[in-house]
Amino acid sequence: MMERSVFENILQQGESTTVEFKRCGSKPERDSLETLCSFANRNGGSLFLGVTDDGIVQGIPSQSILDVERNLINCTCNPKLVNMPPSLEFEQIEYDGRWVLRVWVPPTQGVFRFKGKVYDRFADADVVLRTDAQIASLYLRKYSVFTEQHIFPYLRIDDLEPGLIDKCRKMASARRPNHPWAEMDDFELLRSAQLYTRDIETGAEGLNRAAALLLGRREVVLSACPAYKTDAVFRDQQADRYDDRETVRDNLVTAYGALRDFCAKHLPDPFYLEGDRRVSVRDIVVREMVSNTLIHREFTSPFPAKLIIDETGLRTENASRAVFEGRLTLSDFNPIPKNPIIANFFTQIGYAEELGSGFRNLEKYAKALFGADPVLEEGDVFKARIPRGEDSHAKSKTGNSLKEGVRLAIIALLEERKSLTAGEVAAELRISSKTAAKYLKELVAEGLAEADGNVRTRRYYWAG
């Protein structure tokens, strides 16, 4: 039996992905069946009959409780209403002299329909899925299909990025002496990493989507996953514009390096000692955030992944195939792989650690970087963010350190090249031409550079 304190806490917290309140008289409202189907299609949940939307217990007449239970069983077993009966468990709760009926739906496989419509649970709402893409995503989640395993029979080793397999072989060997990949040729390595597989159900054999994503040329990656991209954005102070942006659509190994470098360019690296050894907390945090958004995402979703650095902190968003919805904590964190082949490959080359280690690293080092603990939220869109704390060293000095870093980089370029345009500086440092021009004008005002030409053809010369 549910304890009174637990029930009161549920009433106080209100409706959610797994909790719904509904009034109920002598029989349940018809939309109760919509909720039961949406619970069954999501993560399960509890329907509390006899409770108003705002958590006030009105109760069910005690003589009607058994009739309500029978009605729900009869309706869910009626194929004209529900395509197949979900599992239901009932619990009668007495609260201050009133009766509430809890109907619990456990998570299960199978896609449930009410009157031919597929319902899913989003926050506290039962939503009809109308598009093929939405329903396909539901099937993927329900049946634990790893889309990375899809075999492309006409994908060849020649379609992979030249030299990238050998680069990964060397990275794995450097990370672990006597790594078995060291003695393998390219084809053997692909088989060992499960990038070349055989479907024992259909007999199809060849390179799979994981191979295309990890090692493919750009056109191959986009052919395998047309919607795949990661938008990296840096905003200094203004929320309605960006100071730097990079759209990454390369294979995952290349994308990791590009996103890591983007973060390194725009984040400080505070001094931090672990014992008597200095540790780069920025590099650790960036590795976990970047590898997470590249590994643990649903690549067939059209939702673009995002990496954003601004005055609020660092955050990422990416499509996910979640079996749980809500905030993650270390105490109840049970890591579930979204793409185990890709995750293992990243682990072998040192771009990630064993499943679950990344969360622990974020918990350990994020506060040293930003002065606040990380916040991870699982759902159809996985969100990870590290907010800046009020007393954060990063918050007070990030702007100045970033600006000084860009300024010094431009000075170094001018010293080396002797003359540059704003566009050339922007291309070298991966910043906008407008931002490059602003810094160059400041150097001219300081007497460290000279400018020649009109706005379109203006070149800047080192004068230091």
One Martini backbone bead per residue (centre of mass of N, CA, C, O) as a GRO file, in nm:
protein
  464
    1MET     BB    1   0.098   0.035   0.019
    2MET     BB    2   0.058   0.363   0.005
    3GLU     BB    3   0.185   0.611   0.156
    4ARG     BB    4   0.080   0.910   0.264
    5SER     BB    5   0.340   1.077   0.203
    6VAL     BB    6   0.363   0.990  -0.092
    7PHE     BB    7   0.088   1.093  -0.188
    8GLU     BB    8   0.129   1.391  -0.103
    9ASN     BB    9   0.372   1.439  -0.286
   10ILE     BB   10   0.224   1.391  -0.551
   11LEU     BB   11   0.014   1.616  -0.516
   12GLN     BB   12   0.230   1.843  -0.499
   13GLN     BB   13   0.383   1.794  -0.773
   14GLY     BB   14   0.201   1.669  -0.981
   15GLU     BB   15   0.187   1.651  -1.301
   16SER     BB   16   0.335   1.417  -1.543
   17THR     BB   17   0.473   1.171  -1.723
   18THR     BB   18   0.373   0.960  -1.461
   19VAL     BB   19   0.125   1.164  -1.390
   20GLU     BB   20  -0.240   1.149  -1.332
   21PHE     BB   21  -0.539   1.343  -1.302
   22LYS     BB   22  -0.889   1.239  -1.226
   23ARG     BB   23  -1.199   1.244  -1.241
   24CYS     BB   24  -1.465   1.041  -1.068
   25GLY     BB   25  -1.735   0.843  -1.067
   26SER     BB   26  -1.899   0.563  -1.168
   27LYS     BB   27  -1.705   0.639  -1.414
   28PRO     BB   28  -1.475   0.680  -1.634
   29GLU     BB   29  -1.329   0.869  -1.839
   30ARG     BB   30  -1.244   0.840  -2.168
   31ASP     BB   31  -0.949   0.983  -2.140
   32SER     BB   32  -0.819   0.754  -1.971
   33LEU     BB   33  -0.732   0.576  -2.216
   34GLU     BB   34  -0.526   0.772  -2.330
   35THR     BB   35  -0.338   0.765  -2.084
   36LEU     BB   36  -0.279   0.460  -2.076
   37CYS     BB   37  -0.147   0.454  -2.359
   38SER     BB   38   0.075   0.668  -2.311
   39PHE     BB   39   0.213   0.518  -2.083
   40ALA     BB   40   0.271   0.254  -2.247
   41ASN     BB   41   0.444   0.427  -2.469
   42ARG     BB   42   0.641   0.500  -2.251
   43ASN     BB   43   0.717   0.469  -1.888
   44GLY     BB   44   0.478   0.474  -1.757
   45GLY     BB   45   0.218   0.494  -1.488
   46SER     BB   46  -0.013   0.705  -1.286
   47LEU     BB   47  -0.362   0.687  -1.231
   48PHE     BB   48  -0.570   0.924  -1.057
   49LEU     BB   49  -0.880   0.861  -0.930
   50GLY     BB   50  -1.028   1.146  -0.766
   51VAL     BB   51  -0.857   1.387  -0.898
   52THR     BB   52  -0.768   1.687  -0.963
   53ASP     BB   53  -0.556   1.877  -1.150
   54ASP     BB   54  -0.465   2.036  -0.862
   55GLY     BB   55  -0.473   1.795  -0.624
   56ILE     BB   56  -0.772   1.738  -0.540
   57VAL     BB   57  -0.958   1.542  -0.325
   58GLN     BB   58  -1.277   1.390  -0.407
   59GLY     BB   59  -1.332   1.113  -0.504
   60ILE     BB   60  -1.490   0.790  -0.480
   61PRO     BB   61  -1.736   0.599  -0.462
   62SER     BB   62  -1.710   0.308  -0.292
   63GLN     BB   63  -1.935   0.149  -0.469
   64SER     BB   64  -1.760   0.218  -0.758
   65ILE     BB   65  -1.475   0.093  -0.779
   66LEU     BB   66  -1.524  -0.185  -0.913
   67ASP     BB   67  -1.663  -0.067  -1.166
   68VAL     BB   68  -1.418   0.090  -1.266
   69GLU     BB   69  -1.231  -0.149  -1.304
   70ARG     BB   70  -1.408  -0.307  -1.503
   71ASN     BB   71  -1.428  -0.089  -1.718
   72LEU     BB   72  -1.125  -0.076  -1.787
   73ILE     BB   73  -1.090  -0.372  -1.866
   74ASN     BB   74  -1.306  -0.383  -2.090
   75CYS     BB   75  -1.191  -0.152  -2.267
   76THR     BB   76  -0.892  -0.266  -2.305
   77CYS     BB   77  -1.026  -0.549  -2.426
   78ASN     BB   78  -1.134  -0.375  -2.665
   79PRO     BB   79  -1.048  -0.376  -3.001
   80LYS     BB   80  -1.217  -0.112  -3.080
   81LEU     BB   81  -1.035   0.066  -2.881
   82VAL     BB   82  -0.792  -0.140  -2.815
   83ASN     BB   83  -0.553  -0.326  -2.972
   84MET     BB   84  -0.418  -0.383  -2.680
   85PRO     BB   85  -0.375  -0.485  -2.362
   86PRO     BB   86  -0.273  -0.338  -2.095
   87SER     BB   87  -0.119  -0.332  -1.809
   88LEU     BB   88  -0.292  -0.356  -1.488
   89GLU     BB   89  -0.292  -0.182  -1.168
   90PHE     BB   90  -0.453  -0.176  -0.849
   91GLU     BB   91  -0.522   0.095  -0.603
   92GLN     BB   92  -0.659   0.163  -0.289
   93ILE     BB   93  -0.711   0.495  -0.152
   94GLU     BB   94  -0.723   0.637   0.166
   95TYR     BB   95  -0.830   0.994   0.212
   96ASP     BB   96  -0.998   1.149   0.434
   97GLY     BB   97  -1.256   0.953   0.355
   98ARG     BB   98  -1.142   0.908   0.066
   99TRP     BB   99  -1.142   0.766  -0.265
  100VAL     BB  100  -0.863   0.629  -0.450
  101LEU     BB  101  -0.762   0.531  -0.781
  102ARG     BB  102  -0.490   0.338  -0.876
  103VAL     BB  103  -0.340   0.325  -1.208
  104TRP     BB  104  -0.099   0.100  -1.319
  105VAL     BB  105   0.157   0.133  -1.576
  106PRO     BB  106   0.382  -0.049  -1.719
  107PRO     BB  107   0.650  -0.091  -1.887
  108THR     BB  108   0.645  -0.172  -2.245
  109GLN     BB  109   0.598  -0.336  -2.512
  110GLY     BB  110   0.454  -0.190  -2.760
  111VAL     BB  111   0.188  -0.038  -2.953
  112PHE     BB  112  -0.066   0.184  -2.857
  113ARG     BB  113  -0.424   0.210  -2.933
  114PHE     BB  114  -0.687   0.461  -2.959
  115LYS     BB  115  -0.895   0.453  -3.203
  116GLY     BB  116  -0.620   0.435  -3.399
  117LYS     BB  117  -0.447   0.604  -3.197
  118VAL     BB  118  -0.137   0.744  -3.111
  119TYR     BB  119  -0.003   0.774  -2.786
  120ASP     BB  120   0.183   1.020  -2.602
  121ARG     BB  121   0.409   1.135  -2.345
  122PHE     BB  122   0.415   1.492  -2.254
  123ALA     BB  123   0.458   1.547  -1.963
  124ASP     BB  124   0.101   1.623  -1.899
  125ALA     BB  125   0.043   1.499  -2.194
  126ASP     BB  126  -0.173   1.369  -2.446
  127VAL     BB  127  -0.037   1.273  -2.761
  128VAL     BB  128  -0.080   1.272  -3.095
  129LEU     BB  129   0.055   1.076  -3.344
  130ARG     BB  130   0.083   1.177  -3.700
  131THR     BB  131   0.361   1.096  -3.793
  132ASP     BB  132   0.586   0.876  -3.913
  133ALA     BB  133   0.832   0.975  -3.749
  134GLN     BB  134   0.704   0.952  -3.467
  135ILE     BB  135   0.632   0.648  -3.482
  136ALA     BB  136   0.916   0.544  -3.547
  137SER     BB  137   1.044   0.648  -3.285
  138LEU     BB  138   0.872   0.473  -3.098
  139TYR     BB  139   0.968   0.196  -3.201
  140LEU     BB  140   1.265   0.235  -3.134
  141ARG     BB  141   1.221   0.265  -2.828
  142LYS     BB  142   1.056   0.003  -2.767
  143TYR     BB  143   1.277  -0.205  -2.934
  144SER     BB  144   1.579  -0.134  -2.913
  145VAL     BB  145   1.691   0.002  -3.174
  146PHE     BB  146   2.000   0.012  -3.343
  147THR     BB  147   2.076   0.228  -3.596
  148GLU     BB  148   2.390   0.169  -3.621
  149GLN     BB  149   2.337  -0.137  -3.750
  150HIS     BB  150   2.282  -0.053  -4.021
  151ILE     BB  151   2.316  -0.187  -4.339
  152PHE     BB  152   2.542  -0.105  -4.618
  153PRO     BB  153   2.609  -0.293  -4.897
  154TYR     BB  154   2.747  -0.032  -5.075
  155LEU     BB  155   2.958   0.015  -4.865
  156ARG     BB  156   3.297   0.117  -4.873
  157ILE     BB  157   3.616   0.165  -4.781
  158ASP     BB  158   3.657   0.399  -4.996
  159ASP     BB  159   3.433   0.586  -4.836
  160LEU     BB  160   3.638   0.646  -4.644
  161GLU     BB  161   3.857   0.823  -4.477
  162PRO     BB  162   4.162   0.886  -4.551
  163GLY     BB  163   4.366   0.759  -4.284
  164LEU     BB  164   4.168   0.718  -4.034
  165ILE     BB  165   4.218   0.430  -3.945
  166ASP     BB  166   4.520   0.466  -3.880
  167LYS     BB  167   4.483   0.687  -3.673
  168CYS     BB  168   4.312   0.511  -3.475
  169ARG     BB  169   4.520   0.292  -3.434
  170LYS     BB  170   4.734   0.481  -3.301
  171MET     BB  171   4.559   0.582  -3.068
  172ALA     BB  172   4.507   0.307  -2.936
  173SER     BB  173   4.811   0.232  -2.898
  174ALA     BB  174   4.885   0.481  -2.721
  175ARG     BB  175   4.678   0.411  -2.493
  176ARG     BB  176   4.743   0.084  -2.556
  177PRO     BB  177   4.955  -0.136  -2.531
  178ASN     BB  178   4.900  -0.398  -2.741
  179HIS     BB  179   4.687  -0.344  -2.927
  180PRO     BB  180   4.507  -0.534  -3.149
  181TRP     BB  181   4.500  -0.322  -3.388
  182ALA     BB  182   4.807  -0.309  -3.462
  183GLU     BB  183   4.787  -0.607  -3.631
  184MET     BB  184   4.569  -0.492  -3.817
  185ASP     BB  185   4.388  -0.453  -4.070
  186ASP     BB  186   4.130  -0.273  -4.181
  187PHE     BB  187   3.920  -0.502  -4.196
  188GLU     BB  188   3.974  -0.625  -3.916
  189LEU     BB  189   3.910  -0.372  -3.757
  190LEU     BB  190   3.614  -0.340  -3.846
  191ARG     BB  191   3.527  -0.609  -3.726
  192SER     BB  192   3.622  -0.565  -3.432
  193ALA     BB  193   3.438  -0.286  -3.414
  194GLN     BB  194   3.155  -0.349  -3.560
  195LEU     BB  195   3.151  -0.211  -3.867
  196TYR     BB  196   3.151  -0.511  -3.971
  197THR     BB  197   2.853  -0.691  -4.048
  198ARG     BB  198   2.602  -0.951  -3.967
  199ASP     BB  199   2.276  -1.037  -4.026
  200ILE     BB  200   2.121  -1.316  -3.881
  201GLU     BB  201   1.831  -1.268  -4.010
  202THR     BB  202   1.903  -1.170  -4.328
  203GLY     BB  203   2.231  -1.180  -4.422
  204ALA     BB  204   2.341  -0.915  -4.414
  205GLU     BB  205   2.652  -0.753  -4.538
  206GLY     BB  206   2.859  -0.493  -4.384
  207LEU     BB  207   2.863  -0.176  -4.355
  208ASN     BB  208   2.762   0.055  -4.122
  209ARG     BB  209   2.648   0.339  -3.975
  210ALA     BB  210   2.886   0.365  -3.779
  211ALA     BB  211   3.105   0.378  -3.999
  212ALA     BB  212   3.002   0.629  -4.144
  213LEU     BB  213   3.011   0.820  -3.894
  214LEU     BB  214   3.311   0.777  -3.798
  215LEU     BB  215   3.473   0.748  -4.117
  216GLY     BB  216   3.338   0.913  -4.322
  217ARG     BB  217   3.274   1.095  -4.552
  218ARG     BB  218   3.073   1.354  -4.575
  219GLU     BB  219   2.879   1.237  -4.797
  220VAL     BB  220   2.832   0.973  -4.640
  221VAL     BB  221   2.713   1.083  -4.381
  222LEU     BB  222   2.470   1.234  -4.524
  223SER     BB  223   2.351   0.977  -4.650
  224ALA     BB  224   2.302   0.819  -4.380
  225CYS     BB  225   2.249   1.128  -4.233
  226PRO     BB  226   2.094   1.407  -4.342
  227ALA     BB  227   2.044   1.560  -4.042
  228TYR     BB  228   2.332   1.577  -3.965
  229LYS     BB  229   2.438   1.795  -3.691
  230THR     BB  230   2.648   2.058  -3.532
  231ASP     BB  231   2.588   2.341  -3.334
  232ALA     BB  232   2.823   2.598  -3.272
  233VAL     BB  233   2.798   2.849  -3.005
  234PHE     BB  234   2.903   3.194  -2.944
  235ARG     BB  235   2.824   3.410  -2.661
  236ASP     BB  236   2.893   3.683  -2.486
  237GLN     BB  237   2.614   3.886  -2.435
  238GLN     BB  238   2.426   3.857  -2.674
  239ALA     BB  239   2.127   3.673  -2.735
  240ASP     BB  240   2.060   3.768  -3.058
  241ARG     BB  241   2.360   3.668  -3.106
  242TYR     BB  242   2.680   3.587  -3.253
  243ASP     BB  243   3.043   3.555  -3.240
  244ASP     BB  244   3.037   3.237  -3.294
  245ARG     BB  245   3.034   2.977  -3.560
  246GLU     BB  246   2.977   2.610  -3.603
  247THR     BB  247   2.921   2.366  -3.857
  248VAL     BB  248   2.901   2.015  -3.803
  249ARG     BB  249   2.939   1.732  -4.071
  250ASP     BB  250   3.134   1.536  -3.987
  251ASN     BB  251   3.275   1.296  -3.873
  252LEU     BB  252   3.313   1.204  -3.544
  253VAL     BB  253   3.619   1.229  -3.522
  254THR     BB  254   3.635   1.516  -3.646
  255ALA     BB  255   3.415   1.654  -3.474
  256TYR     BB  256   3.552   1.635  -3.203
  257GLY     BB  257   3.790   1.825  -3.268
  258ALA     BB  258   3.622   2.077  -3.348
  259LEU     BB  259   3.463   2.107  -3.076
  260ARG     BB  260   3.704   2.117  -2.887
  261ASP     BB  261   3.835   2.373  -3.014
  262PHE     BB  262   3.598   2.562  -2.973
  263CYS     BB  263   3.600   2.549  -2.662
  264ALA     BB  264   3.898   2.631  -2.615
  265LYS     BB  265   3.858   2.922  -2.740
  266HIS     BB  266   3.592   2.996  -2.522
  267LEU     BB  267   3.748   2.878  -2.267
  268PRO     BB  268   3.869   2.855  -1.972
  269ASP     BB  269   4.177   2.747  -1.769
  270PRO     BB  270   4.196   2.685  -1.468
  271PHE     BB  271   4.367   2.646  -1.193
  272TYR     BB  272   4.443   2.288  -1.111
  273LEU     BB  273   4.481   2.063  -0.840
  274GLU     BB  274   4.591   1.709  -0.820
  275GLY     BB  275   4.761   1.728  -0.582
  276ASP     BB  276   5.075   1.781  -0.767
  277ARG     BB  277   4.880   1.805  -1.027
  278ARG     BB  278   4.794   1.942  -1.314
  279VAL     BB  279   4.456   2.006  -1.432
  280SER     BB  280   4.237   2.011  -1.709
  281VAL     BB  281   3.915   2.091  -1.671
  282ARG     BB  282   3.833   2.175  -1.948
  283ASP     BB  283   3.912   1.916  -2.107
  284ILE     BB  284   3.732   1.724  -1.947
  285VAL     BB  285   3.457   1.859  -1.984
  286VAL     BB  286   3.460   1.873  -2.292
  287ARG     BB  287   3.488   1.576  -2.351
  288GLU     BB  288   3.217   1.490  -2.219
  289MET     BB  289   3.024   1.676  -2.376
  290VAL     BB  290   3.105   1.598  -2.666
  291SER     BB  291   3.089   1.288  -2.656
  292ASN     BB  292   2.794   1.272  -2.569
  293THR     BB  293   2.665   1.423  -2.823
  294LEU     BB  294   2.790   1.203  -3.028
  295ILE     BB  295   2.698   0.924  -2.903
  296HIS     BB  296   2.410   0.993  -2.734
  297ARG     BB  297   2.230   0.963  -3.019
  298GLU     BB  298   1.977   1.015  -3.265
  299PHE     BB  299   2.054   1.011  -3.605
  300THR     BB  300   1.749   0.996  -3.735
  301SER     BB  301   1.696   1.265  -3.630
  302PRO     BB  302   1.613   1.609  -3.711
  303PHE     BB  303   1.751   1.702  -3.461
  304PRO     BB  304   1.975   1.933  -3.382
  305ALA     BB  305   2.268   1.971  -3.253
  306LYS     BB  306   2.399   2.145  -2.954
  307LEU     BB  307   2.651   2.405  -2.879
  308ILE     BB  308   2.668   2.629  -2.594
  309ILE     BB  309   2.824   2.952  -2.533
  310ASP     BB  310   2.767   3.157  -2.245
  311GLU     BB  311   2.677   3.340  -1.964
  312THR     BB  312   2.540   3.066  -1.842
  313GLY     BB  313   2.738   2.863  -2.009
  314LEU     BB  314   2.729   2.513  -2.077
  315ARG     BB  315   2.558   2.347  -2.359
  316THR     BB  316   2.355   2.060  -2.459
  317GLU     BB  317   2.180   1.914  -2.752
  318ASN     BB  318   2.000   1.597  -2.818
  319ALA     BB  319   1.888   1.338  -2.956
  320SER     BB  320   1.684   1.069  -2.817
  321ARG     BB  321   1.641   0.728  -2.670
  322ALA     BB  322   1.428   0.710  -2.420
  323VAL     BB  323   1.346   0.535  -2.095
  324PHE     BB  324   1.371   0.820  -1.957
  325GLU     BB  325   1.236   1.102  -1.762
  326GLY     BB  326   1.463   1.341  -1.646
  327ARG     BB  327   1.663   1.388  -1.391
  328LEU     BB  328   1.998   1.326  -1.323
  329THR     BB  329   2.162   1.110  -1.084
  330LEU     BB  330   2.401   0.931  -0.927
  331SER     BB  331   2.213   0.756  -0.739
  332ASP     BB  332   2.013   0.679  -1.019
  333PHE     BB  333   2.234   0.597  -1.230
  334ASN     BB  334   2.164   0.410  -1.542
  335PRO     BB  335   2.339   0.326  -1.794
  336ILE     BB  336   2.234   0.356  -2.144
  337PRO     BB  337   2.294   0.261  -2.449
  338LYS     BB  338   2.257   0.405  -2.774
  339ASN     BB  339   2.570   0.348  -2.907
  340PRO     BB  340   2.784   0.097  -2.855
  341ILE     BB  341   2.981   0.107  -3.096
  342ILE     BB  342   3.062   0.405  -3.080
  343ALA     BB  343   3.145   0.407  -2.783
  344ASN     BB  344   3.375   0.197  -2.809
  345PHE     BB  345   3.547   0.350  -3.012
  346PHE     BB  346   3.598   0.600  -2.836
  347THR     BB  347   3.738   0.443  -2.611
  348GLN     BB  348   3.980   0.326  -2.774
  349ILE     BB  349   4.081   0.639  -2.864
  350GLY     BB  350   4.015   0.842  -2.602
  351TYR     BB  351   3.719   1.007  -2.623
  352ALA     BB  352   3.632   0.800  -2.394
  353GLU     BB  353   3.471   0.631  -2.148
  354GLU     BB  354   3.314   0.447  -1.966
  355LEU     BB  355   3.009   0.389  -1.894
  356GLY     BB  356   2.943   0.667  -1.660
  357SER     BB  357   3.214   0.835  -1.624
  358GLY     BB  358   3.130   1.114  -1.732
  359PHE     BB  359   2.940   1.200  -1.503
  360ARG     BB  360   3.154   1.185  -1.279
  361ASN     BB  361   3.343   1.399  -1.403
  362LEU     BB  362   3.145   1.631  -1.398
  363GLU     BB  363   3.095   1.629  -1.091
  364LYS     BB  364   3.404   1.683  -1.025
  365TYR     BB  365   3.486   1.942  -1.246
  366ALA     BB  366   3.269   2.166  -1.303
  367LYS     BB  367   3.309   2.352  -1.052
  368ALA     BB  368   3.602   2.441  -1.128
  369LEU     BB  369   3.502   2.594  -1.390
  370PHE     BB  370   3.191   2.731  -1.292
  371GLY     BB  371   3.068   2.686  -0.986
  372ALA     BB  372   2.888   2.427  -1.080
  373ASP     BB  373   2.667   2.189  -1.128
  374PRO     BB  374   2.549   1.957  -1.320
  375VAL     BB  375   2.282   1.921  -1.576
  376LEU     BB  376   2.079   1.630  -1.640
  377GLU     BB  377   1.840   1.556  -1.913
  378GLU     BB  378   1.609   1.324  -1.991
  379GLY     BB  379   1.488   1.246  -2.329
  380ASP     BB  380   1.419   1.314  -2.647
  381VAL     BB  381   1.593   1.548  -2.526
  382PHE     BB  382   1.917   1.585  -2.445
  383LYS     BB  383   2.038   1.763  -2.148
  384ALA     BB  384   2.339   1.961  -2.096
  385ARG     BB  385   2.461   2.154  -1.810
  386ILE     BB  386   2.685   2.433  -1.707
  387PRO     BB  387   2.660   2.653  -1.480
  388ARG     BB  388   2.715   2.961  -1.354
  389GLY     BB  389   2.830   3.077  -1.080
  390GLU     BB  390   2.830   3.353  -0.882
  391ASP     BB  391   3.154   3.286  -0.794
  392SER     BB  392   3.276   3.258  -1.065
  393HIS     BB  393   3.566   3.282  -1.231
  394ALA     BB  394   3.448   3.258  -1.514
  395LYS     BB  395   3.234   3.488  -1.496
  396SER     BB  396   3.439   3.730  -1.434
  397LYS     BB  397   3.680   3.635  -1.672
  398THR     BB  398   3.597   3.531  -1.951
  399GLY     BB  399   3.570   3.776  -2.132
  400ASN     BB  400   3.862   3.881  -2.104
  401SER     BB  401   4.013   3.616  -2.184
  402LEU     BB  402   3.891   3.583  -2.462
  403LYS     BB  403   3.973   3.855  -2.583
  404GLU     BB  404   4.277   3.821  -2.534
  405GLY     BB  405   4.312   3.563  -2.699
  406VAL     BB  406   4.229   3.682  -2.973
  407ARG     BB  407   4.430   3.915  -2.980
  408LEU     BB  408   4.689   3.738  -2.968
  409ALA     BB  409   4.629   3.574  -3.225
  410ILE     BB  410   4.635   3.815  -3.421
  411ILE     BB  411   4.919   3.908  -3.363
  412ALA     BB  412   5.058   3.645  -3.448
  413LEU     BB  413   4.961   3.654  -3.743
  414LEU     BB  414   5.086   3.928  -3.821
  415GLU     BB  415   5.379   3.850  -3.761
  416GLU     BB  416   5.382   3.616  -3.971
  417ARG     BB  417   5.229   3.753  -4.239
  418LYS     BB  418   5.210   4.092  -4.217
  419SER     BB  419   4.927   4.037  -4.382
  420LEU     BB  420   4.562   4.102  -4.350
  421THR     BB  421   4.238   4.014  -4.350
  422ALA     BB  422   3.946   3.971  -4.193
  423GLY     BB  423   3.876   3.707  -4.341
  424GLU     BB  424   4.143   3.555  -4.277
  425VAL     BB  425   4.114   3.567  -3.972
  426ALA     BB  426   3.841   3.425  -3.952
  427ALA     BB  427   3.938   3.156  -4.081
  428GLU     BB  428   4.168   3.089  -3.878
  429LEU     BB  429   3.978   3.144  -3.595
  430ARG     BB  430   3.671   3.103  -3.622
  431ILE     BB  431   3.539   3.384  -3.691
  432SER     BB  432   3.396   3.661  -3.753
  433SER     BB  433   3.449   3.930  -3.954
  434LYS     BB  434   3.343   4.141  -3.756
  435THR     BB  435   3.523   4.059  -3.518
  436ALA     BB  436   3.795   4.089  -3.661
  437ALA     BB  437   3.765   4.392  -3.733
  438LYS     BB  438   3.750   4.496  -3.444
  439TYR     BB  439   4.034   4.406  -3.352
  440LEU     BB  440   4.196   4.546  -3.575
  441LYS     BB  441   4.112   4.836  -3.503
  442GLU     BB  442   4.236   4.830  -3.221
  443LEU     BB  443   4.531   4.788  -3.321
  444VAL     BB  444   4.544   5.052  -3.476
  445ALA     BB  445   4.487   5.241  -3.229
  446GLU     BB  446   4.757   5.117  -3.081
  447GLY     BB  447   4.989   5.082  -3.319
  448LEU     BB  448   5.013   4.760  -3.420
  449ALA     BB  449   4.857   4.858  -3.682
  450GLU     BB  450   4.783   4.878  -4.036
  451ALA     BB  451   4.578   5.040  -4.285
  452ASP     BB  452   4.459   4.941  -4.624
  453GLY     BB  453   4.195   5.052  -4.784
  454ASN     BB  454   3.895   4.964  -4.825
  455VAL     BB  455   3.652   4.781  -4.689
  456ARG     BB  456   3.677   4.535  -4.902
  457THR     BB  457   4.026   4.561  -4.926
  458ARG     BB  458   4.132   4.558  -4.648
  459ARG     BB  459   4.452   4.579  -4.496
  460TYR     BB  460   4.670   4.440  -4.248
  461TYR     BB  461   4.961   4.561  -4.071
  462TRP     BB  462   5.247   4.513  -3.914
  463ALA     BB  463   5.378   4.760  -3.642
  464GLY     BB  464   5.545   4.633  -3.384
   0.00000   0.00000   0.00000
